Each structure stands twice: as C-alpha cells, then as structure tokens.
PDB file of C-alpha atoms and ligand atoms in Angstrom:
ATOM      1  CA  UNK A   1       4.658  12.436  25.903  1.00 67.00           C
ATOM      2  CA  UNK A   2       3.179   9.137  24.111  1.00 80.00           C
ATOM      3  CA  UNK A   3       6.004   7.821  21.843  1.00 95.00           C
ATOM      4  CA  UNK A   4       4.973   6.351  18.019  1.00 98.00           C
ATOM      5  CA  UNK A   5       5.809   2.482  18.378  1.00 98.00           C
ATOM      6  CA  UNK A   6       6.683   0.733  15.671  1.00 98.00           C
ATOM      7  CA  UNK A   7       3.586  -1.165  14.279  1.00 98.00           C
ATOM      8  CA  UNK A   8       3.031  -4.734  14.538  1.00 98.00           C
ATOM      9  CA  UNK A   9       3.137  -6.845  11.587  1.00 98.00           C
ATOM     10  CA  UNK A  10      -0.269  -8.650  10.881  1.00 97.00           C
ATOM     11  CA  UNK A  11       1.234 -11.828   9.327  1.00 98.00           C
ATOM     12  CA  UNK A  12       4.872 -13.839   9.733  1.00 98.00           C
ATOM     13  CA  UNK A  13       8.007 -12.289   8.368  1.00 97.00           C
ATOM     14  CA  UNK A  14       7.736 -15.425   6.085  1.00 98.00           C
ATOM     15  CA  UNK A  15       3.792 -14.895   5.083  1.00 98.00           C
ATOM     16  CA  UNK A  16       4.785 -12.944   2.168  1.00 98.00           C
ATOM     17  CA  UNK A  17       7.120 -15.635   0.098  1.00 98.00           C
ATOM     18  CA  UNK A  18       8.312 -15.581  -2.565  1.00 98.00           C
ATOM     19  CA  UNK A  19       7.472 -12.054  -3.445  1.00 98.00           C
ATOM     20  CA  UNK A  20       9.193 -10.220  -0.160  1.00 98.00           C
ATOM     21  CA  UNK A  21      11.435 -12.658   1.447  1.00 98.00           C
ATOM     22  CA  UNK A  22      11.596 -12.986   5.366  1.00 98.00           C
ATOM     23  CA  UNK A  23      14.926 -11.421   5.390  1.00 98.00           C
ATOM     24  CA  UNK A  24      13.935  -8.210   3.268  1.00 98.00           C
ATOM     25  CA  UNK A  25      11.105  -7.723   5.382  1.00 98.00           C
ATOM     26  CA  UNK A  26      12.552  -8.105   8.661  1.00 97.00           C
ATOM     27  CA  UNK A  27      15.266  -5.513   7.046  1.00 98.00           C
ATOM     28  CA  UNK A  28      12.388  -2.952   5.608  1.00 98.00           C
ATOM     29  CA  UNK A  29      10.366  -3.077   9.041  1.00 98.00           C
ATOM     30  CA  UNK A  30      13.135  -4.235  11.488  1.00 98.00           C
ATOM     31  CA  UNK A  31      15.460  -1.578  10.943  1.00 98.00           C
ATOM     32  CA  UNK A  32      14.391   0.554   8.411  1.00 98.00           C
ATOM     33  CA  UNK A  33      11.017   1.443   9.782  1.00 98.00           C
ATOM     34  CA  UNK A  34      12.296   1.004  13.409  1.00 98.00           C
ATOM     35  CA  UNK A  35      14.855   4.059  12.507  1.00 98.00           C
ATOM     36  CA  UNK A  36      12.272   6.275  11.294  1.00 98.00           C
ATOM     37  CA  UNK A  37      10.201   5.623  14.360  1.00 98.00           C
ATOM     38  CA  UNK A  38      13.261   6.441  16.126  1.00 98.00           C
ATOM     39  CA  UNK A  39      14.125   9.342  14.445  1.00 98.00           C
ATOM     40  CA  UNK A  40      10.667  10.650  14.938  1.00 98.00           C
ATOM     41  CA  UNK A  41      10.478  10.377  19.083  1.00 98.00           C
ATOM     42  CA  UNK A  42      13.955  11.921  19.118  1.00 98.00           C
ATOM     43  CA  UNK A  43      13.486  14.824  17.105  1.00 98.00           C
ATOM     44  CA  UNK A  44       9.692  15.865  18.550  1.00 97.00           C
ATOM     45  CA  UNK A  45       9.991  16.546  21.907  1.00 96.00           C
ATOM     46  CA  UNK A  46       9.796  20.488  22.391  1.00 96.00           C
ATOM     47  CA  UNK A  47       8.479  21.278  19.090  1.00 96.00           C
ATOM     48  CA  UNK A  48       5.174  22.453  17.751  1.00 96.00           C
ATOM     49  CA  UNK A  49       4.543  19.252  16.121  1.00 96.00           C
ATOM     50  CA  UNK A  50       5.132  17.233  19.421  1.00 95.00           C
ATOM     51  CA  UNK A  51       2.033  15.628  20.524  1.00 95.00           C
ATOM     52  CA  UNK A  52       0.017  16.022  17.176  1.00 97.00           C
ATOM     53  CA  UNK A  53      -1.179  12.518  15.010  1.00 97.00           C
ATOM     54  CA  UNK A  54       1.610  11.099  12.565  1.00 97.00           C
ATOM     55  CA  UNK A  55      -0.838  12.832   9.886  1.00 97.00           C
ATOM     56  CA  UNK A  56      -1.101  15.919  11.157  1.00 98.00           C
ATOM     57  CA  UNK A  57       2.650  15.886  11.474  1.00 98.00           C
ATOM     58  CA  UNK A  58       2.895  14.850   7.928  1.00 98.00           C
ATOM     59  CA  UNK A  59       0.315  18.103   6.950  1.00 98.00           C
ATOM     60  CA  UNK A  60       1.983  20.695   8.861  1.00 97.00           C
ATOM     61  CA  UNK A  61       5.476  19.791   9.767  1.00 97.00           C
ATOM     62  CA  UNK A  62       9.157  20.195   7.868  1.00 95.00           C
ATOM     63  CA  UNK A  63      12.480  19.397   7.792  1.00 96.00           C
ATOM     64  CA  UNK A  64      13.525  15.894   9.077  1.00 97.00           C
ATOM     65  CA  UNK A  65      10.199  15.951  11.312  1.00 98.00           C
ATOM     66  CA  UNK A  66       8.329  16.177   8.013  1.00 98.00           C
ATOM     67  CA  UNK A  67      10.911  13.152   6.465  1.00 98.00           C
ATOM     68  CA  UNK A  68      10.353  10.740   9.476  1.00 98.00           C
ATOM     69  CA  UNK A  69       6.780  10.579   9.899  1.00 98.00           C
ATOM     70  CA  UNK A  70       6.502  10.690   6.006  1.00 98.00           C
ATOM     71  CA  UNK A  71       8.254   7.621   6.195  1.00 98.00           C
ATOM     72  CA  UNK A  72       6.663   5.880   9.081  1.00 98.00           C
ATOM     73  CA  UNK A  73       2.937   6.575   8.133  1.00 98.00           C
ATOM     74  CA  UNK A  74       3.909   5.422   4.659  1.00 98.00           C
ATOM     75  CA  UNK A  75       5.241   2.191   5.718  1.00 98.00           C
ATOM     76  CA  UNK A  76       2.001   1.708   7.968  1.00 98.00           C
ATOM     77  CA  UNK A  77      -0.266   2.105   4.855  1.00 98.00           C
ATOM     78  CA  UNK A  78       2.208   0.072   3.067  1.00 98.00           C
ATOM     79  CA  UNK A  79       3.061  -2.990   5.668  1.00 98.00           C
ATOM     80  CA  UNK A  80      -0.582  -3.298   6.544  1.00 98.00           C
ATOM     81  CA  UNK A  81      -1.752  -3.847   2.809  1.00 98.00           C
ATOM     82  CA  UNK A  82      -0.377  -7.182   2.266  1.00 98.00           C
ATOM     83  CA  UNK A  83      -1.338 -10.923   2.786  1.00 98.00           C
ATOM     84  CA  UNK A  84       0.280 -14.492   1.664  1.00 98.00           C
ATOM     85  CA  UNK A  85       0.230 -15.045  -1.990  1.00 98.00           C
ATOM     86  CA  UNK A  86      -3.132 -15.595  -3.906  1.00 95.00           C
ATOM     87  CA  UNK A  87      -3.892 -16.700  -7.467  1.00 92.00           C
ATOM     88  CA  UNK A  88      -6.880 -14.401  -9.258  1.00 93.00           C
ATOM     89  CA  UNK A  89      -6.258 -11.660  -6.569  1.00 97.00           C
ATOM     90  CA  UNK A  90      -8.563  -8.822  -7.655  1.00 96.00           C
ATOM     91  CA  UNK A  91     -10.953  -6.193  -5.195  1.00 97.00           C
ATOM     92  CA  UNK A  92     -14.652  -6.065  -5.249  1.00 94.00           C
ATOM     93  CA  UNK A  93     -17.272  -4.024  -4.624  1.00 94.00           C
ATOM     94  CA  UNK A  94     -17.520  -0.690  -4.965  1.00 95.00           C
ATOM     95  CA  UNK A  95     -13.339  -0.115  -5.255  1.00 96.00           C
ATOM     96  CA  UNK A  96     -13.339  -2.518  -8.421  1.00 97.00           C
ATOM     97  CA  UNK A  97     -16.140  -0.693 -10.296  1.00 97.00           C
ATOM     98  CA  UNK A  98     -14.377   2.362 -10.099  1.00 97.00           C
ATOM     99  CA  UNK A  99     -11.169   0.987 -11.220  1.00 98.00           C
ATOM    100  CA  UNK A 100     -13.327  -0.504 -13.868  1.00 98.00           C
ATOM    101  CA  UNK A 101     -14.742   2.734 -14.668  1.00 97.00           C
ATOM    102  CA  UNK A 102     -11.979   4.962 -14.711  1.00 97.00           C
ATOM    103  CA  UNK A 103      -9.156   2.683 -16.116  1.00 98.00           C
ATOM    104  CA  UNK A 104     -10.847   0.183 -18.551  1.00 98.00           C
ATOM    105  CA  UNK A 105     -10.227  -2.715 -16.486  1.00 98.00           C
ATOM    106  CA  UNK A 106      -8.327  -4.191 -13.237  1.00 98.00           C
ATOM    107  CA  UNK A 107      -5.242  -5.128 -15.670  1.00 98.00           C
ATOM    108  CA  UNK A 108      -5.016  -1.835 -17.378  1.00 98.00           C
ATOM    109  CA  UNK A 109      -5.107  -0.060 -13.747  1.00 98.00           C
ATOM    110  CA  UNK A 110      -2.566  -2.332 -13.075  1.00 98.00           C
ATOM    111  CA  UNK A 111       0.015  -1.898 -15.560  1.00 98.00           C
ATOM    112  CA  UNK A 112      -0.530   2.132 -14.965  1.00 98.00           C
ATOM    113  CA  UNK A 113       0.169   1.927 -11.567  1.00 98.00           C
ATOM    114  CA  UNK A 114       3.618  -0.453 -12.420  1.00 98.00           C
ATOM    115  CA  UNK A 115       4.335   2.224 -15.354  1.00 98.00           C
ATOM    116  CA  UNK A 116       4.340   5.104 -12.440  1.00 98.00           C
ATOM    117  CA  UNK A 117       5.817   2.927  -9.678  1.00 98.00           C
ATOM    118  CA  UNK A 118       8.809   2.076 -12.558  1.00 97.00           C
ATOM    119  CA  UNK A 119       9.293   5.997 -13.637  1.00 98.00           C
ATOM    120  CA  UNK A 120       9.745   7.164 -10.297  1.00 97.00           C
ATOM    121  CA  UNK A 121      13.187   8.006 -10.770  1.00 96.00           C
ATOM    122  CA  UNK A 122      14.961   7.715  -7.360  1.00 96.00           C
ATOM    123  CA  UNK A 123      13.838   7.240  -4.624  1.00 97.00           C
ATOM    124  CA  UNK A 124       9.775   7.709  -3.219  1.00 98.00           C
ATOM    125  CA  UNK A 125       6.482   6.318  -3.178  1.00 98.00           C
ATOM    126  CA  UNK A 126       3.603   5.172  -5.888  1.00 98.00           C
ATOM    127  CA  UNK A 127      -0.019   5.656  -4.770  1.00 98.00           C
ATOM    128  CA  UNK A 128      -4.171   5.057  -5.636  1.00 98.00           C
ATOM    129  CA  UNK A 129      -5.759   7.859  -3.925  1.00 98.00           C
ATOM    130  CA  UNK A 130      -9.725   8.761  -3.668  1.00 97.00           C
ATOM    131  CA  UNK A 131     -10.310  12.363  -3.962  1.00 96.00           C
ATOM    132  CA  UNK A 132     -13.191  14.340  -2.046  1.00 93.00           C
ATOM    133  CA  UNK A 133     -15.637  12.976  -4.981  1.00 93.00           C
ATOM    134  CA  UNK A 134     -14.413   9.224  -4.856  1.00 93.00           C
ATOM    135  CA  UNK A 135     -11.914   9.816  -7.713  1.00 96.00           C
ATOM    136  CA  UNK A 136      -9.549   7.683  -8.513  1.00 98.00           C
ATOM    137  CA  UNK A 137      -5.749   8.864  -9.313  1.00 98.00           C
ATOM    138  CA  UNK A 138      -2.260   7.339  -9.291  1.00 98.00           C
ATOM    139  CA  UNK A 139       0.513   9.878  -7.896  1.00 98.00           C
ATOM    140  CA  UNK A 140       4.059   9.275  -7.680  1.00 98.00           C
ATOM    141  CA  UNK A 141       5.391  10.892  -4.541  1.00 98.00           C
ATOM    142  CA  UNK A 142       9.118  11.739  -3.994  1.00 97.00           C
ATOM    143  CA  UNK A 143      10.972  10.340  -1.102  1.00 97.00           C
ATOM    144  CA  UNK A 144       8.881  10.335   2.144  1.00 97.00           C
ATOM    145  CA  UNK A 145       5.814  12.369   0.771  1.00 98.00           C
ATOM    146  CA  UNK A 146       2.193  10.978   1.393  1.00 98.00           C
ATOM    147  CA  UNK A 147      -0.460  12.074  -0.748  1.00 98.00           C
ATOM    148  CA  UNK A 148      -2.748  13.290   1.989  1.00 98.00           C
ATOM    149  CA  UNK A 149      -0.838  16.431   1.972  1.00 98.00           C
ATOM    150  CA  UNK A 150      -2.620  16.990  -1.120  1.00 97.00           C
ATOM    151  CA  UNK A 151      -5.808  16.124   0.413  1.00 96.00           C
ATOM    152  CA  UNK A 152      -6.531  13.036  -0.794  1.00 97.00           C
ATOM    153  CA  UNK A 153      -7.259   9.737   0.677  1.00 97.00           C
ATOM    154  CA  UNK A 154      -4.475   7.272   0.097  1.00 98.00           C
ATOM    155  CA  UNK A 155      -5.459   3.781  -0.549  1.00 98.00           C
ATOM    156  CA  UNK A 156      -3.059   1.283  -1.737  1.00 98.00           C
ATOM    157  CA  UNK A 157       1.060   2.422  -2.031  1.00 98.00           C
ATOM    158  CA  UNK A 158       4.119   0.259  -3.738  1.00 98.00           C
ATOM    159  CA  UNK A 159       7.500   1.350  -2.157  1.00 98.00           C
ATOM    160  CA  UNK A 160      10.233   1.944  -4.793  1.00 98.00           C
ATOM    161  CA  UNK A 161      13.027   2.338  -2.161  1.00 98.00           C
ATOM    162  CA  UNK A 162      15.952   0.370  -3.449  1.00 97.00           C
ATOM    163  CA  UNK A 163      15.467  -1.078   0.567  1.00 97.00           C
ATOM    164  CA  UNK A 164      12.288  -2.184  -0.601  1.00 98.00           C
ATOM    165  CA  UNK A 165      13.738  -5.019  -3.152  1.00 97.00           C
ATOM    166  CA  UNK A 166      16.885  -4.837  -3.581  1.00 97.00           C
ATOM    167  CA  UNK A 167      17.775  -8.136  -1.015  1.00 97.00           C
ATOM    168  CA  UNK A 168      15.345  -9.927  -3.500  1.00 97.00           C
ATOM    169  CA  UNK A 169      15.279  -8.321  -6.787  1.00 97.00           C
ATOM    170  CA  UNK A 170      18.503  -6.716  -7.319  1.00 97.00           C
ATOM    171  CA  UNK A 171      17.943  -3.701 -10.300  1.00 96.00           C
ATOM    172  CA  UNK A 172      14.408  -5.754 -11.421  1.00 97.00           C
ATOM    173  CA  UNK A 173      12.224  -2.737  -9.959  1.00 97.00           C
ATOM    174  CA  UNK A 174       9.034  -3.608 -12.727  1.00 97.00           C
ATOM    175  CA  UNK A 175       9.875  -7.143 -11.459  1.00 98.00           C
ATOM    176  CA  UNK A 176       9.454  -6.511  -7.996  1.00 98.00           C
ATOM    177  CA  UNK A 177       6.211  -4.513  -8.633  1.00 98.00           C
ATOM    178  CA  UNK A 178       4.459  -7.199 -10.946  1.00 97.00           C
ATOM    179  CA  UNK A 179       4.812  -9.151  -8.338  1.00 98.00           C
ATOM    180  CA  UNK A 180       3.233  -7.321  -5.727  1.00 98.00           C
ATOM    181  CA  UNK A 181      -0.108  -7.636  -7.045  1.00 98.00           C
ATOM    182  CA  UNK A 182      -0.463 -11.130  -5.392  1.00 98.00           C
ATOM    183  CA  UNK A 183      -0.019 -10.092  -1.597  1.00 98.00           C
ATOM    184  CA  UNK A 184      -2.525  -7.438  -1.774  1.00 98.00           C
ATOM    185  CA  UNK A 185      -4.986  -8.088   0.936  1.00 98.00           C
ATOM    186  CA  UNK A 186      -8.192  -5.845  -0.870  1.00 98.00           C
ATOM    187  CA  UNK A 187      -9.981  -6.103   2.220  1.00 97.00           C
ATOM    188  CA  UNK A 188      -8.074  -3.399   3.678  1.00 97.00           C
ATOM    189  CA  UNK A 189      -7.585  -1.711   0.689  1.00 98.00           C
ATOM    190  CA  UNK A 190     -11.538  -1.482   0.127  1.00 97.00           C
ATOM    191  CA  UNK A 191     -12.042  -0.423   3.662  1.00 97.00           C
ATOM    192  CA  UNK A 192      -9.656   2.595   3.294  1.00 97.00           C
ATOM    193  CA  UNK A 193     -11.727   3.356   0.294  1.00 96.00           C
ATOM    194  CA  UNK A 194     -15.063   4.907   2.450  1.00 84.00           C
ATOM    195  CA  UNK A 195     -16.717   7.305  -0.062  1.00 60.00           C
ATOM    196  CA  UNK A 196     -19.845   6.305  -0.771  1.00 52.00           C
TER     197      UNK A 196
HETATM  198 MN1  LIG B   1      10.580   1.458   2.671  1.00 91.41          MN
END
C-alpha cells in the first residue's frame, strides 16, 4: 500500500524569520509532523480506512487513525500557507471582498480570528472556512479536528499547539498569532477559496 510522506516544505527552514524561527520549524515539521505521518502508516494497514485519501480518513475514521491524519492534513493546510515576511500583507480578489463584506474590514477579520485562535483553551486548531454558499466563518477546532468534517472548505488555519510557539514565544500565544499575519502567502489561500 502507498505510504503518506511527509510533505515538502515550499521555502527554507529559515524563510519564515523572525516570526517562526528555523529551529521551531524544523521541530513542528521535522519531528512533530514526521510522527504523525508515522503514526498514520503504522496504524492503517488492515483497516477499513487503509488505502482511502488523508480526507476521507479524516471524514470517516476514529480513534488514533482519526488523531493522526487530523494532524497531518492540518499541518499540510497549515505549512503550505506561509511565505517570508511582507509589509502591507493583505488578499485580493474575490477572498478580500468577502472578508470585507462579512467582517467590516481585513483588520477587524483579523483581530476575530486572533480572539478565537487566543480562546482556544488547550490544545487545537483556529480556522476561515467557505461554506457550500461561499460563507465565510471562523471555527475553533479541538486538538486534531479539521473543519471539513463539518463540510466546509478550510482555507487558512493558525496552530495553537504549545509545539507551535513555544521555542519562540514562550506563554505569548496572541503574540505569536499577531505575528502570523505577515507570512501568509494569500495566493494559496485565495486559490483554496474556489466558490464562485
Ligand atoms: Mn502543530
């Protein structure tokens, strides 16, 4: 059976200074990621969930199946989101008129999104989704939950895993987040955004 690999990054480990350092990132995908990937291959072989795509898994599977492949298409979306810093980094298009429309302005959407990502208590995940009508909404999701198992369309994610900052940021979790904003690559976050 085809094994889930751990993704490639698309930049340097030290693209994304100073707002993830080289050595959180090579922690967060080196060895955090890598031992979800791992987890997944070793637990999937001679289930029903064995051979199905990571979001399929994530849709129909439990258990530490279901916590593995949470994790590891989470950190996909998540890793494959960000660029070096930029000043004035803002979407366009059709992804920034509805943020306009449905949250007052780019700022205010912003400062939501850092409200839910800092009131996650514990551990888990803060999300923009697109519902079935192009909708807009900001979940929190609990540990390795994705929000597509609520059939939505997740766009753009902010890990609050203590892994996530902690190397850089210590207990400054609305610190970490504010900062975040400036290594968003929108291209990618506009192309998972395909309503029309
Ligand atoms: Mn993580």
């Amino acid at each position: 059976m085809k094994k889930f690999e751990l993704m490639a990054l698309p930049y340097q480990a030290e693209a994304l200074e100073p707002v993830i350092s080289a050595r959180t990132l090579q922690f967060h995908h080196g060895k955090h990621l890598q031992a979800y990937v791992n987890n997944l291959n070793n637990l999937l072989p001679g289930t029903p969930w064995e051979g199905l795509s990571l979001e399929d898994i994530v849709c129909q599977a439990q258990g530490g199946i279901l916590n593995n492949a949470g994790q590891v298409l989470n950190h996909n979306l998540y890793f494959g989101q960000f660029t070096s810093p930029k000043k004035d980094n803002f979407p366009s298009g059709k992804l920034a008129a509805a943020i306009n429309a449905q949250f007052g302005s780019f700022n205010n959407f912003c400062q939501e999104f850092v409200k839910a990502g800092t009131t996650l208590f514990g551990s888990g995940w803060v999300w923009l989704s697109a519902d079935a009508d192009g909708r807009l909404v900001i979940t929190q999701e609990p540990n390795a939950a994705n929000p597509i198992q609520k059939g939505l369309c997740p766009l753009l994610t902010f890990d609050v895993w203590e892994h996530a900052y902690y190397l850089d940021y210590q207990n400054r979790r609305p610190d970490h987040l504010d900062a975040l904003w400036q290594i968003i690559d929108w291209t990618v976050v506009e192309a998972r955004y395909v309503h029309d």
